[in-house]
Coordinates of C-alpha atoms in Angstrom, one line a residue:
Chain C
M109 CA -31.4 71.3 37.8
L110 CA -33.0 72.3 40.7
N111 CA -36.0 75.2 41.6
I112 CA -36.8 75.8 45.0
K113 CA -40.3 78.5 45.6
E114 CA -41.5 79.1 49.2
L115 CA -40.5 75.9 50.3
K116 CA -40.7 75.1 54.5
H117 CA -40.6 72.1 55.8
S118 CA -40.4 71.3 59.5
Y119 CA -40.5 68.2 61.5
D120 CA -43.2 66.8 63.5
G121 CA -44.2 69.8 66.2
Q122 CA -41.3 71.9 65.5
T123 CA -40.8 75.4 64.0
L124 CA -41.7 76.1 60.6
I125 CA -38.1 76.4 58.6
S126 CA -38.7 78.4 55.4
Y127 CA -35.9 78.3 52.4
P128 CA -35.2 80.8 50.4
D129 CA -36.1 80.6 46.7
W130 CA -32.9 79.5 44.7
N131 CA -32.4 77.6 41.1
V132 CA -29.4 76.0 40.3
D133 CA -29.0 75.1 36.1
A134 CA -27.6 71.8 35.4
G135 CA -23.7 71.9 35.7
N136 CA -23.6 74.7 37.7
H137 CA -22.2 73.1 40.8
A138 CA -23.2 74.5 44.0
I139 CA -22.6 75.1 48.1
I140 CA -25.5 74.9 51.0
L141 CA -24.2 76.7 53.4
G142 CA -25.3 77.5 57.4
N143 CA -24.5 76.3 60.6
S144 CA -25.6 73.6 63.0
G145 CA -29.5 73.5 62.9
S146 CA -29.8 76.3 60.0
G147 CA -31.8 73.0 58.2
K148 CA -29.5 72.4 56.1
T149 CA -29.5 69.3 56.2
T150 CA -32.7 68.7 55.8
L151 CA -33.0 71.0 53.0
L152 CA -30.4 68.5 51.1
H153 CA -32.7 65.3 52.5
L154 CA -35.5 67.5 50.2
I155 CA -33.5 67.7 47.5
G156 CA -32.5 64.2 47.9
G157 CA -36.0 62.4 47.8
L158 CA -35.7 61.5 50.8
M159 CA -38.7 63.2 52.3
P160 CA -41.8 65.0 50.8
P161 CA -41.9 68.9 51.3
K162 CA -44.7 69.9 54.0
E163 CA -45.6 73.3 52.2
G164 CA -44.4 75.2 48.7
F165 CA -42.5 74.4 45.2
L166 CA -39.9 71.8 44.7
E167 CA -38.5 70.7 41.6
V168 CA -35.5 68.3 41.2
A169 CA -34.5 67.4 37.6
G170 CA -38.0 68.2 36.4
E171 CA -39.7 66.4 38.1
N172 CA -42.6 68.3 41.0
L173 CA -41.5 66.4 43.9
S174 CA -44.3 68.1 46.0
T175 CA -46.4 65.8 44.7
K176 CA -45.3 62.3 44.7
S177 CA -45.9 59.6 46.7
N178 CA -43.5 57.5 49.1
A179 CA -42.9 55.1 46.0
K180 CA -42.3 57.8 43.5
L181 CA -39.7 59.2 45.1
D182 CA -37.9 55.7 45.9
R183 CA -37.8 55.6 42.2
F184 CA -36.7 58.7 41.8
R185 CA -34.1 58.7 44.3
G186 CA -32.6 55.7 42.4
E187 CA -32.7 57.7 39.0
N188 CA -31.5 60.6 39.8
I189 CA -29.9 61.2 42.8
G190 CA -26.1 60.4 44.4
I191 CA -25.9 61.4 47.9
V192 CA -22.7 61.5 49.3
F193 CA -23.1 61.6 54.0
Q194 CA -20.4 62.6 56.2
K195 CA -20.4 59.2 57.5
P196 CA -20.0 56.5 54.6
H197 CA -21.5 54.1 56.2
L198 CA -21.0 51.4 53.7
V199 CA -22.6 47.8 53.9
R200 CA -20.4 46.0 56.6
S201 CA -21.2 43.2 55.4
L202 CA -20.3 42.9 51.4
S203 CA -17.4 43.6 49.6
V204 CA -16.6 47.1 47.9
K205 CA -17.2 46.3 45.1
E206 CA -20.2 44.3 46.1
N207 CA -21.8 47.9 48.1
L208 CA -20.8 49.4 44.8
T209 CA -23.4 47.0 42.9
L210 CA -25.8 47.0 45.7
S211 CA -26.3 50.8 44.1
Q212 CA -26.9 49.5 41.1
Y213 CA -29.1 46.8 41.9
L214 CA -31.4 49.4 44.9
G215 CA -31.2 52.4 42.6
Q216 CA -33.3 49.4 39.8
K217 CA -30.2 50.0 36.9
K218 CA -28.6 47.0 35.1
I219 CA -25.8 45.3 37.3
D220 CA -22.1 45.5 35.8
A221 CA -19.5 44.9 37.3
K222 CA -17.7 46.8 34.3
R223 CA -19.1 49.9 35.5
A224 CA -17.7 49.2 38.9
D225 CA -14.3 48.5 38.2
E226 CA -14.8 51.4 35.8
V227 CA -15.7 54.0 38.9
L228 CA -13.4 52.4 41.2
F229 CA -10.3 53.1 38.9
H230 CA -11.4 57.1 38.8
L231 CA -11.4 57.6 42.2
G232 CA -8.0 55.1 43.2
I233 CA -9.0 52.5 44.5
Q234 CA -9.7 49.7 42.3
E235 CA -7.6 47.5 44.5
L236 CA -9.7 47.8 47.1
A237 CA -12.2 45.5 45.1
N238 CA -12.5 42.9 46.6
R239 CA -12.0 43.9 50.4
K240 CA -14.2 44.0 53.0
V241 CA -15.9 47.3 54.3
H242 CA -13.8 47.1 57.8
Q243 CA -10.5 46.3 55.8
I244 CA -10.3 49.9 54.3
S245 CA -9.5 53.3 56.2
Q246 CA -12.1 55.9 57.1
G247 CA -10.2 57.9 53.9
Q248 CA -10.9 54.7 51.6
A249 CA -14.0 54.1 52.6
Q250 CA -15.3 57.9 52.3
R251 CA -13.8 57.2 48.7
V252 CA -15.9 54.1 48.2
S253 CA -18.8 56.2 49.6
I254 CA -18.1 58.6 46.2
A255 CA -18.4 56.2 44.2
R256 CA -21.6 54.4 45.8
A257 CA -23.2 57.6 45.3
V258 CA -22.2 58.1 41.3
I259 CA -22.4 54.4 39.7
N260 CA -25.2 55.3 38.6
S261 CA -24.6 58.8 36.8
P262 CA -26.9 60.7 38.3
K263 CA -28.3 64.0 37.7
L264 CA -27.9 65.0 40.9
L265 CA -25.2 64.5 43.4
L266 CA -25.1 65.8 46.7
A267 CA -22.8 65.7 49.2
D268 CA -24.1 66.9 53.2
E269 CA -20.8 67.9 55.3
P270 CA -18.1 65.9 53.1
T271 CA -15.5 67.7 54.3
A272 CA -16.3 68.3 58.5
S273 CA -13.6 66.2 59.9
L274 CA -10.8 66.7 57.3
D275 CA -7.6 68.9 57.2
D276 CA -7.2 71.5 54.6
E277 CA -5.0 69.2 52.0
N278 CA -7.5 66.7 52.5
C279 CA -10.3 69.3 52.5
K280 CA -9.6 70.5 48.7
R281 CA -8.7 66.7 47.4
V282 CA -12.5 65.8 48.6
I283 CA -13.5 68.3 47.1
D284 CA -11.7 68.4 43.9
L285 CA -12.4 64.5 43.7
L286 CA -16.5 65.3 44.1
K287 CA -16.4 67.7 41.3
N288 CA -14.4 65.3 39.3
Q289 CA -16.8 62.7 39.1
A290 CA -20.0 65.3 39.1
E291 CA -17.6 66.0 35.8
E292 CA -17.4 62.6 35.1
T293 CA -20.6 61.0 35.2
G294 CA -22.6 64.3 33.6
A295 CA -24.1 64.9 37.2
T296 CA -24.4 68.7 38.6
L297 CA -23.3 68.6 42.9
I298 CA -24.8 70.1 45.3
V299 CA -22.7 70.7 48.7
A300 CA -24.3 71.2 52.4
T301 CA -21.6 72.7 54.7
H302 CA -20.9 74.6 57.7
D303 CA -17.4 74.8 56.3
H304 CA -15.9 77.8 55.0
R305 CA -12.6 76.2 53.3
V306 CA -15.6 75.0 50.6
K307 CA -16.7 78.2 50.0
N308 CA -14.6 79.8 47.8
E309 CA -14.7 76.9 45.3
F310 CA -18.5 77.5 44.3
K311 CA -20.1 81.0 42.9
N312 CA -23.5 79.4 43.5
Q313 CA -24.2 79.6 46.9
L314 CA -27.3 79.4 49.4
A315 CA -26.6 80.8 53.1
L316 CA -29.2 79.9 55.2
Chain N
M87 CA -26.2 41.3 43.8
N88 CA -30.1 40.7 44.8
L89 CA -32.3 41.0 47.7
F90 CA -31.9 37.1 49.0
S91 CA -27.3 36.9 48.3
L92 CA -27.3 40.4 50.5
S93 CA -29.9 38.8 53.4
I94 CA -27.7 35.6 52.9
K95 CA -24.8 38.0 53.0
N96 CA -25.9 39.4 56.3
V97 CA -26.7 36.3 57.9
F98 CA -23.1 35.0 57.1
A99 CA -21.7 38.2 58.2
K100 CA -22.8 37.6 62.2
P101 CA -21.5 34.2 62.4
L102 CA -21.4 33.7 66.1
S103 CA -25.4 35.4 66.8
S104 CA -26.1 33.5 63.3
L105 CA -24.9 30.5 64.4
L106 CA -26.6 30.4 67.8
S107 CA -29.6 31.2 66.2
V108 CA -29.2 27.9 63.4
L109 CA -28.2 25.6 66.7
L110 CA -30.9 26.6 68.8
F111 CA -33.7 26.1 65.9
G112 CA -31.7 23.1 64.4
F113 CA -31.5 21.5 67.9
G114 CA -35.8 22.1 68.0
V115 CA -36.5 20.6 64.8
A116 CA -34.2 17.4 65.6
I117 CA -35.9 17.1 68.5
I118 CA -39.5 17.3 67.1
V119 CA -38.7 15.3 63.7
S120 CA -36.9 12.3 65.5
I121 CA -39.9 12.3 67.8
L122 CA -42.6 11.8 64.3
L123 CA -39.8 9.0 62.2
T124 CA -39.0 7.1 65.5
S125 CA -43.0 7.0 66.4
T126 CA -44.4 6.9 62.7
F127 CA -42.0 3.9 62.5
L128 CA -42.5 2.6 65.5
K129 CA -46.5 2.5 64.1
N130 CA -46.1 1.8 60.6
E131 CA -43.5 -1.5 61.7
I132 CA -46.3 -2.6 64.7
S133 CA -49.3 -2.9 62.4
K134 CA -46.5 -5.2 59.8
N135 CA -46.1 -7.5 61.9
A136 CA -49.3 -7.4 63.7
Q137 CA -50.8 -7.7 60.1
G138 CA -53.4 -10.8 59.8
I139 CA -53.6 -11.6 63.8
D140 CA -56.9 -10.4 64.9
L141 CA -57.0 -11.8 68.8
V142 CA -53.7 -13.5 70.4
V143 CA -55.0 -16.1 72.6
G144 CA -52.3 -17.5 75.4
A145 CA -52.5 -17.8 79.3
K146 CA -53.7 -15.7 82.0
G147 CA -51.5 -12.9 83.0
S148 CA -51.7 -9.5 81.4
P149 CA -53.0 -9.2 78.1
L150 CA -49.9 -6.7 76.3
Q151 CA -47.2 -9.0 77.8
I152 CA -48.9 -12.0 75.6
I153 CA -48.7 -9.4 72.6
L154 CA -45.2 -8.3 72.5
A155 CA -44.4 -12.3 73.0
S156 CA -46.2 -13.6 70.6
I157 CA -46.4 -11.0 68.0
F158 CA -42.9 -8.7 68.7
H159 CA -40.9 -11.9 70.4
I160 CA -39.5 -9.0 72.8
D161 CA -41.2 -9.7 76.1
F162 CA -41.4 -13.5 77.9
P163 CA -44.7 -15.6 77.5
T164 CA -47.4 -15.4 80.9
G165 CA -46.7 -19.1 80.6
N166 CA -48.3 -22.3 78.6
I167 CA -51.9 -23.3 78.2
S168 CA -52.7 -27.3 76.6
L169 CA -53.0 -28.1 73.9
E170 CA -56.9 -29.3 74.2
D171 CA -58.0 -26.2 75.6
A172 CA -55.9 -24.7 72.9
N173 CA -57.4 -27.2 70.3
N174 CA -61.4 -27.0 72.5
L175 CA -61.0 -23.0 71.3
T176 CA -59.7 -23.6 67.9
R177 CA -63.1 -25.5 67.5
N178 CA -65.4 -22.6 67.4
R179 CA -67.8 -21.3 64.7
L180 CA -65.7 -18.1 64.6
I181 CA -62.6 -18.7 64.4
K182 CA -60.9 -18.8 60.7
S183 CA -57.8 -19.9 61.6
A184 CA -55.4 -20.1 64.6
I185 CA -51.9 -20.4 64.4
P186 CA -49.9 -21.9 67.4
L187 CA -46.7 -21.0 69.0
S188 CA -44.7 -22.8 71.2
L189 CA -42.3 -19.7 72.5
G190 CA -39.5 -20.5 75.5
D191 CA -36.0 -21.1 73.8
S192 CA -33.7 -19.4 72.2
Y193 CA -30.1 -20.1 70.2
Q194 CA -27.4 -17.2 70.7
G195 CA -30.2 -14.6 71.6
Y196 CA -32.8 -15.2 68.6
R197 CA -35.4 -17.1 69.5
I198 CA -36.5 -20.7 68.0
V199 CA -40.8 -20.6 67.9
G200 CA -42.0 -23.9 67.6
T201 CA -45.4 -23.7 65.1
S202 CA -46.9 -24.0 61.7
S203 CA -46.8 -23.6 58.4
A204 CA -49.0 -20.6 58.5
Y205 CA -47.3 -18.7 60.7
A206 CA -44.2 -18.5 58.0
D207 CA -47.3 -17.6 55.1
L208 CA -48.6 -14.7 58.1
Y209 CA -45.7 -13.4 56.8
G210 CA -45.2 -14.3 53.0
A211 CA -41.9 -15.7 53.2
E212 CA -40.0 -17.4 51.2
L213 CA -37.3 -19.7 51.2
A214 CA -34.1 -18.5 50.1
T215 CA -32.3 -22.3 50.2
G216 CA -33.4 -25.2 51.3
E217 CA -36.9 -26.7 52.6
W218 CA -39.7 -25.9 54.3
F219 CA -39.1 -28.2 57.7
E220 CA -41.0 -31.7 57.4
D221 CA -38.6 -33.7 60.2
E222 CA -38.8 -33.3 63.6
M223 CA -35.4 -31.3 64.9
T224 CA -35.1 -29.8 62.0
A225 CA -35.6 -25.3 61.1
I226 CA -36.6 -22.8 59.0
V227 CA -33.8 -19.6 59.4
G228 CA -34.8 -16.2 59.3
A229 CA -33.4 -13.9 57.2
A230 CA -31.1 -11.7 59.4
V231 CA -30.1 -14.7 62.2
A232 CA -28.3 -16.4 59.0
K233 CA -26.5 -13.6 57.9
N234 CA -24.9 -11.9 61.2
L235 CA -25.0 -15.4 62.6
G236 CA -23.3 -16.9 59.3
I237 CA -25.6 -19.7 59.6
I238 CA -25.5 -22.1 55.9
L239 CA -28.1 -25.4 55.4
G240 CA -27.0 -28.0 57.5
D241 CA -25.6 -26.1 60.5
K242 CA -26.9 -27.6 64.0
L243 CA -27.8 -25.4 66.2
E244 CA -27.7 -25.7 69.9
S245 CA -31.1 -24.1 71.1
A246 CA -30.8 -22.7 75.4
H247 CA -33.9 -22.9 77.3
G248 CA -34.7 -19.4 78.2
L249 CA -34.9 -16.1 75.7
A250 CA -31.5 -15.3 77.1
E251 CA -28.1 -15.5 75.7
G252 CA -26.1 -18.1 77.3
A253 CA -28.5 -19.8 79.5
G254 CA -28.6 -23.2 80.1
G255 CA -29.1 -25.3 77.4
H256 CA -30.2 -28.3 75.8
E257 CA -26.9 -29.5 74.1
E258 CA -28.3 -33.3 73.2
H259 CA -31.0 -31.8 71.2
P260 CA -29.5 -30.0 67.9
F261 CA -32.0 -28.3 65.6
K262 CA -30.4 -28.8 61.9
V263 CA -30.6 -25.6 59.7
V264 CA -32.8 -27.3 56.4
G265 CA -34.0 -23.8 55.1
I266 CA -33.6 -19.7 55.2
A267 CA -35.9 -17.6 54.7
K268 CA -35.9 -14.6 52.6
P269 CA -36.3 -11.2 54.0
T270 CA -39.7 -10.2 55.4
G271 CA -38.7 -6.7 56.7
S272 CA -40.8 -8.5 59.5
V273 CA -40.5 -9.7 63.0
L274 CA -40.0 -13.3 61.1
D275 CA -36.1 -12.0 60.1
Q276 CA -35.0 -12.7 63.7
L277 CA -36.4 -16.2 64.9
I278 CA -35.5 -19.4 64.4
L279 CA -38.9 -21.5 63.1
V280 CA -39.1 -25.2 63.9
S281 CA -42.0 -27.5 64.7
I282 CA -44.2 -27.7 67.3
Q283 CA -43.5 -31.1 67.7
S284 CA -39.3 -30.4 68.0
V285 CA -40.0 -27.8 70.9
W286 CA -41.8 -30.6 72.6
G287 CA -39.2 -33.3 71.4
V288 CA -35.7 -30.4 73.4
H289 CA -38.5 -30.3 76.4
A290 CA -39.4 -34.2 76.9
N291 CA -39.6 -34.9 80.4
H292 CA -38.3 -38.4 80.4
E293 CA -40.2 -40.0 82.4
A294 CA -43.2 -40.2 80.2
H295 CA -46.5 -42.1 80.4
D296 CA -46.0 -45.6 80.2
Y297 CA -48.9 -45.9 78.0
E298 CA -49.0 -49.5 76.0
E299 CA -47.9 -50.4 72.9
D300 CA -51.7 -50.9 71.5
S301 CA -53.1 -47.9 73.1
D302 CA -54.5 -45.6 70.9
M303 CA -52.6 -42.9 72.8
H304 CA -50.0 -43.3 69.9
E305 CA -52.7 -42.8 67.1
V306 CA -51.7 -39.6 64.8
I307 CA -55.0 -37.6 64.7
E308 CA -55.3 -34.4 62.8
L309 CA -55.5 -30.6 64.5
E310 CA -57.4 -29.4 60.8
R311 CA -57.8 -25.5 62.3
L312 CA -54.4 -25.4 63.8
G313 CA -52.7 -27.1 60.5
I314 CA -50.9 -29.8 62.6
E315 CA -51.0 -33.9 63.3
V316 CA -50.1 -34.9 67.1
T317 CA -50.7 -37.9 68.7
R318 CA -53.4 -38.3 71.2
E319 CA -51.3 -38.7 73.6
Q320 CA -49.4 -35.1 72.8
L321 CA -53.1 -33.6 72.9
A322 CA -53.7 -35.0 76.1
N323 CA -49.9 -34.3 77.4
E324 CA -48.3 -30.8 75.7
D325 CA -48.6 -27.7 76.0
I326 CA -48.0 -24.3 73.5
T327 CA -47.6 -20.6 74.1
S328 CA -50.0 -19.0 72.5
L329 CA -52.5 -18.7 69.8
L330 CA -52.5 -16.2 66.7
I331 CA -56.1 -16.4 65.5
K332 CA -58.3 -14.8 62.7
Y333 CA -61.7 -13.9 62.7
R334 CA -64.0 -15.6 60.9
S335 CA -66.4 -12.1 60.6
P336 CA -66.6 -8.9 62.5
M337 CA -69.0 -10.2 65.1
A338 CA -65.6 -12.6 66.6
A339 CA -64.3 -9.1 67.9
V340 CA -67.4 -9.1 70.5
Q341 CA -67.6 -12.5 71.3
L342 CA -65.1 -14.2 70.9
P343 CA -62.7 -12.0 73.4
R344 CA -65.3 -12.5 76.4
I345 CA -65.2 -16.4 75.8
V346 CA -61.6 -16.8 75.7
N347 CA -61.5 -15.3 78.9
G348 CA -64.2 -16.9 80.4
T349 CA -62.0 -20.4 80.0
S350 CA -60.4 -20.5 83.5
N351 CA -57.0 -20.8 82.2
L352 CA -57.1 -18.6 78.4
Q353 CA -56.6 -15.2 77.8
A354 CA -57.3 -13.3 74.6
A355 CA -55.5 -9.9 73.9
S356 CA -56.0 -7.4 71.2
P357 CA -53.5 -6.3 69.4
P358 CA -55.3 -3.0 68.1
Y359 CA -56.5 -2.4 71.8
E360 CA -53.4 -3.4 73.3
T361 CA -50.6 -1.5 71.2
A362 CA -52.8 1.5 71.1
R363 CA -53.1 1.0 75.6
L364 CA -48.8 0.8 74.7
F365 CA -48.6 4.4 72.6
N366 CA -51.0 6.0 75.7
I367 CA -48.3 4.6 77.6
I368 CA -45.0 5.8 75.5
G369 CA -47.7 8.8 74.8
V370 CA -47.1 10.9 78.0
G371 CA -43.2 10.4 77.5
V372 CA -43.7 11.6 73.3
D373 CA -45.2 14.6 74.5
V374 CA -43.0 15.7 77.3
V375 CA -39.8 15.2 74.3
N376 CA -42.3 17.1 71.7
V377 CA -43.4 20.2 74.4
L378 CA -39.2 20.1 75.4
G379 CA -38.5 20.5 71.5
L380 CA -41.5 23.5 71.3
V381 CA -39.4 24.7 74.2
I382 CA -36.0 25.2 72.1
I383 CA -37.8 26.4 68.6
I384 CA -39.8 29.0 70.6
L385 CA -36.2 29.8 72.2
S386 CA -34.7 29.7 69.0
A387 CA -37.5 32.3 67.8
T388 CA -36.7 34.5 69.8
S389 CA -32.7 34.3 69.6
V390 CA -33.9 35.5 65.9
F391 CA -35.7 38.0 66.8
I392 CA -33.3 39.7 69.1
A393 CA -30.0 38.9 66.6
L394 CA -32.5 40.8 63.8
I395 CA -33.4 43.6 66.5
N396 CA -29.8 44.0 67.4
S397 CA -28.3 43.8 64.2
L398 CA -31.5 46.6 63.5
K399 CA -29.7 49.2 65.5
E400 CA -26.3 48.5 64.6
R401 CA -27.2 48.5 60.4
K402 CA -30.0 51.1 60.7
Y403 CA -27.8 54.0 59.1
E404 CA -27.0 50.8 56.5
L405 CA -31.0 50.3 56.2
A406 CA -31.7 54.3 55.7
I407 CA -28.9 54.7 53.0
M408 CA -29.9 52.1 50.9
R409 CA -32.8 53.3 50.9
S410 CA -31.6 56.8 49.9
M411 CA -30.2 54.5 47.0
G412 CA -33.6 53.9 45.4
A413 CA -35.2 51.0 48.3
S414 CA -38.3 51.1 48.7
Q415 CA -40.0 50.7 52.5
V416 CA -40.9 47.1 51.3
K417 CA -37.6 46.3 49.9
I418 CA -36.0 46.7 53.5
F419 CA -39.2 45.0 55.0
L420 CA -38.0 42.0 52.6
L421 CA -34.7 42.0 53.0
I422 CA -35.0 41.8 56.9
L423 CA -37.8 39.1 56.5
T424 CA -35.6 37.0 54.6
E425 CA -33.0 37.3 56.9
G426 CA -35.1 35.8 59.7
I427 CA -36.3 33.3 57.6
V428 CA -32.8 32.2 56.0
L429 CA -31.9 32.1 59.6
T430 CA -34.5 29.2 60.2
I431 CA -34.6 27.8 57.3
I432 CA -30.9 27.3 57.3
G433 CA -32.0 25.8 61.0
S434 CA -34.5 23.6 59.7
L435 CA -32.1 22.0 57.2
C436 CA -29.5 21.1 59.8
G437 CA -32.6 20.6 62.5
F438 CA -34.0 17.5 59.2
G439 CA -30.2 15.9 58.9
L440 CA -29.2 15.9 62.0
A441 CA -32.5 13.3 62.4
H442 CA -32.7 11.6 59.5
L443 CA -28.5 11.2 60.6
G444 CA -29.7 10.4 64.0
F445 CA -32.5 7.7 63.1
G446 CA -30.3 6.5 60.5
I447 CA -27.2 5.6 63.1
L448 CA -30.3 4.2 65.7
V449 CA -32.2 1.3 63.5
N450 CA -28.6 0.7 62.2
N451 CA -27.8 -0.5 65.2
M452 CA -31.1 -2.3 65.4
E453 CA -30.1 -5.7 63.3
Q454 CA -34.2 -6.3 63.4
I455 CA -35.1 -3.3 61.6
Q456 CA -35.2 -2.8 58.1
T457 CA -34.5 1.2 57.5
S458 CA -32.7 3.8 56.6
G459 CA -32.1 7.8 57.4
L460 CA -33.6 8.1 54.5
F461 CA -37.1 7.4 56.3
F462 CA -39.3 10.4 55.5
V463 CA -42.8 10.5 56.7
A464 CA -45.8 13.1 55.0
D465 CA -45.8 14.9 58.6
E466 CA -42.5 16.1 57.8
Y467 CA -43.7 18.8 55.5
Y468 CA -46.0 20.4 58.4
V469 CA -42.6 20.6 60.3
M470 CA -40.7 22.6 57.6
L471 CA -43.9 24.3 57.2
G472 CA -43.7 25.1 60.4
S473 CA -40.2 25.8 61.0
L474 CA -41.2 28.8 57.9
A475 CA -43.8 29.7 60.0
V476 CA -42.0 30.5 62.9
G477 CA -39.1 32.1 60.8
I478 CA -41.7 34.5 59.6
F479 CA -43.5 35.2 63.2
A480 CA -39.7 35.6 64.4
S481 CA -38.4 38.7 61.7
I482 CA -41.6 40.0 61.5
I483 CA -41.7 42.5 63.9
P484 CA -38.3 43.7 63.2
A485 CA -39.2 43.6 59.7
F486 CA -41.8 45.6 60.0
L487 CA -39.5 48.3 62.3
A488 CA -37.2 48.9 59.4
Y489 CA -39.9 49.0 57.2
K490 CA -41.3 52.1 59.4
S491 CA -38.2 54.1 60.1
D492 CA -37.8 57.6 58.9
I493 CA -34.3 57.4 56.9
S494 CA -33.7 61.5 56.7
E495 CA -34.3 61.5 60.5
T496 CA -32.0 58.6 60.6
L497 CA -29.0 60.3 58.5
S498 CA -29.5 63.6 59.9
K499 CA -28.7 61.8 63.6
A500 CA -25.3 60.1 61.3

């Protein structure tokens, strides 16, 4: 599912970060551990196809991302990747359900309202479907953002610091939720975090 | 869910800032469209009323005033000319036909025009009921006059001296209504037509010249070019207000005004020239208002620009996340562009609606005008295209900024 070799990246003019070689097989949920500034978010963005890598080999879902043009990366993300960000950042002008169908539209999938209802149901927030984004709580918004990430049944589900601001109980709950949703949709989950509470949940670990 | 519905929702998600942009744009467009409507309408109206009239001859004075009084019936006549002078002029070979007008009286604010039947023919007038005036002191009433005053056949109209309502009257000489004209859409609908002789009759000074019974002064002669029959006495003593002249050949346009103006107390006025002059005078005001409209549109373009830039700042994570979900740069560009265009299109539709509504109300109150708010002119398409261009212009920079923004960089700062 994921294959990294001699991958290096830098933002303009900054020092090059080299990443260790790493493999993640399909279904083998994994974690990227590292303190802030260690480049784990950057790695997650590289894996998610948010930018092309500067150097090295990066294969995600069977496709070599090092050689892809920007337009192809857009397409690739829509088809293969679902990302849960640290903050939900839902589209404020839309309802909860519309946020999900927007994801379908942008991922160039068929608009399927039933699928949206289904995902909301699995996450236990189906009653929020027609709420505006500003009418729901932070925790609910995070669930919506998970729903948004899995609705297109991505091959890879990426999560960036999903537990950063949560208490122990909720931390565990969110990780379980992510795992469940990954299983449900047949996705491989990769979590990037500095949160050591999460560490023991995953066997496949990459420390930066 | 698609790009268009998303941009509409984004526009409506910020009702206040969108309202400001829409209002400004709407007012700018409304001003420009109103000017366009009224000036086009006015030009149409003027050319419709001036058709078939090559030259107007009246008493010495302002040529514009002669045109306004004799064609549009909105100003006061410059004075009278003697029938003899007028008749002599019409003998000129350059003149094909001439219609005499005798103005100066009114009935309840509507002008009474002493003329020949040719004047009604000029506007293609037909009678709805009754018959054309033959005898003295009979009148044909224009469609609007009849409708507004509820005049029916056989009514007696007591004319008043002057053109304003309530002026001193000629109660002892009422006109009998013998015909009511069909609507023509011209100034004729606002007039009461009587024979020239009737006007003279009303104003007859009773110490008339005492000619001998057998004098040839009572002999009736036909003034062929003027289309009226008068006695020699009338030809010698009576006045008319003006003549509406049609040329025999284009040559006349050069020569005739000179001949007329060379005659001591006659003044020639060319309708196209005078109306062009009138528009030049009004034009300055029109330009000022148009500039005002443009300034408001530029302000609104700025407000659209600022609204979009602000919303970009607020929504940069949203937009980056949309990119992460697979949206291409072009899609984000189009989204922002569409938002700007949606704002300006809503604004311009409001503007068009407002202008046509205003115009409709205006013309509804002006009874001599037959049109409605549904009067459209071709130039409105240009205004529409122009407002679209302004919309694109105002949103292209924000759209480009959104296009260029780096998603990974934005999201890693979240």
